[in-house]
Short mmCIF file of C-alpha atoms in Angstrom, two decimals:
data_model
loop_
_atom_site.label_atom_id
_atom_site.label_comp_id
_atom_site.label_asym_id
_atom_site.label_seq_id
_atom_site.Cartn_x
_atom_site.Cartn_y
_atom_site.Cartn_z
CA UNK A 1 0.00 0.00 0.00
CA UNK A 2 1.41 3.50 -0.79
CA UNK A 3 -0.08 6.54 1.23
CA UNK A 4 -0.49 10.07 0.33
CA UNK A 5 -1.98 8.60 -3.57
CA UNK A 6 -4.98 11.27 -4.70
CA UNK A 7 -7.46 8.96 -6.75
CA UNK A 8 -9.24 11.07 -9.84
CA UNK A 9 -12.27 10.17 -11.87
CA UNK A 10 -12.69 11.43 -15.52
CA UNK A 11 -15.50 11.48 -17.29
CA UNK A 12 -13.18 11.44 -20.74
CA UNK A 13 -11.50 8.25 -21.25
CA UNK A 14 -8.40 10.09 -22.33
CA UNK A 15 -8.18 11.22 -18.60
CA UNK A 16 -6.59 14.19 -19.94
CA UNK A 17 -7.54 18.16 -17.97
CA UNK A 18 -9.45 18.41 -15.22
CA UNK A 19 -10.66 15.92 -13.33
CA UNK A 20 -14.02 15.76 -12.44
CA UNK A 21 -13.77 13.96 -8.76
CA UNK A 22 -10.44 14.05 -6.85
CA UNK A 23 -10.25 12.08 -3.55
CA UNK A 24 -8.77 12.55 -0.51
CA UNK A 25 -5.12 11.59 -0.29
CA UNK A 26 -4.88 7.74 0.50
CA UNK A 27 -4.22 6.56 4.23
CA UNK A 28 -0.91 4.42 5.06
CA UNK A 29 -3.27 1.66 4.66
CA UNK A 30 -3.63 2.60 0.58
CA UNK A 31 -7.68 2.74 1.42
CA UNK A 32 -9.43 5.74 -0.48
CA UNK A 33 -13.11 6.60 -0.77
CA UNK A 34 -13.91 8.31 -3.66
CA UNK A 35 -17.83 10.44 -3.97
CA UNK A 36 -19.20 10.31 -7.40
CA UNK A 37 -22.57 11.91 -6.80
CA UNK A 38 -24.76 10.82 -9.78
CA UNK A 39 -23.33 7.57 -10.57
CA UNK A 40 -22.57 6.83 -14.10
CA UNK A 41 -19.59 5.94 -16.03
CA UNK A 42 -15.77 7.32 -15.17
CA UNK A 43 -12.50 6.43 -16.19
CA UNK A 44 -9.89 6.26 -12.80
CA UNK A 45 -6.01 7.13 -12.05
CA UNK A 46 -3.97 7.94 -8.93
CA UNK A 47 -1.13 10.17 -9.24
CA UNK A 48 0.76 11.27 -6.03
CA UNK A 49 0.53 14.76 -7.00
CA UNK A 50 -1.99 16.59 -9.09
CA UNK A 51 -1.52 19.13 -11.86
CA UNK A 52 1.64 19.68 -14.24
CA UNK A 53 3.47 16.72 -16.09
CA UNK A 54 5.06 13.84 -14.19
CA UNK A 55 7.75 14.48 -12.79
CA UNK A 56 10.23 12.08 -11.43
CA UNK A 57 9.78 10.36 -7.62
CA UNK A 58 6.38 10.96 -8.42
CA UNK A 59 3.67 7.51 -8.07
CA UNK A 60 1.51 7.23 -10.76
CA UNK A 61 -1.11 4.34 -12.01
CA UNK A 62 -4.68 3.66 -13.11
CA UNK A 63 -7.26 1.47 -12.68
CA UNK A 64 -6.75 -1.68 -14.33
CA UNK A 65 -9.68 -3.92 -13.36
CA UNK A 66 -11.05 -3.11 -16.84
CA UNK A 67 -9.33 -2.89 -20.18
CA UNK A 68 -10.58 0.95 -20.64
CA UNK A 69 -9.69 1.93 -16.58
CA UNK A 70 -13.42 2.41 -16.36
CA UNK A 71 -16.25 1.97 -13.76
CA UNK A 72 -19.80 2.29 -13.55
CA UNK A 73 -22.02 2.91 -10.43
CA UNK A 74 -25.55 4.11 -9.92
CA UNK A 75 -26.57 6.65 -8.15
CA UNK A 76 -26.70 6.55 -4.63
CA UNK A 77 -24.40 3.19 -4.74
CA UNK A 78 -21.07 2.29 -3.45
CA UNK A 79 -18.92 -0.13 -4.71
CA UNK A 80 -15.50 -1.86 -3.12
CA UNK A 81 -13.11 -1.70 -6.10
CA UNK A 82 -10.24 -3.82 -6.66
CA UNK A 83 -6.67 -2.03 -5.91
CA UNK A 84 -5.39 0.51 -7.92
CA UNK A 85 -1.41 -0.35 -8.85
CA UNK A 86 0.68 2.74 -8.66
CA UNK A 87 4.77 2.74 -10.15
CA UNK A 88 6.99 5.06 -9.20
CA UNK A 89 8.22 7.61 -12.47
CA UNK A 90 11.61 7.49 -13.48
#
């Protein structure tokens, strides 16, 4: 588990820009609990810092459970997702 990892959700599968949810920064535990309000589908990656081009030390990764990094959850709905696999950039 790597703490301090910010989780983002994109509604673009590019996951390019903005994001349009951000979590909170992961425990030491690597737990994060990301709000998506109206459900639907979004495309997931975890960067230890947000904004700017990697840059080296950084931790990077998305979610791979799905070919596309994608999820989809209905409103009002949680879901346990399966870990999210961060490298660090060289």
């Amino acid at each position: 588990p790597v703490g301090g990892i910010y989780v983002f959700a994109y509604l673009d599968s590019r996951m390019v820009g903005k994001p349009t949810h951000i979590s909170a920064p992961t425990g030491s535990d690597g737990r994060y609990v990301l709000n998506l309000g109206d459900g639907g589908t979004y495309y997931l990656g975890a960067r230890s810092t947000y904004g700017g081009p990697l840059e080296p030390g950084e931790w990077v990764g998305t979610y791979d459970d799905t070919a596309d990094h994608s999820i989809s959850i209905e409103p009002g709905k949680a879901l346990t997702l399966a870990n999210i696999v961060v490298r660090e950039v060289w």
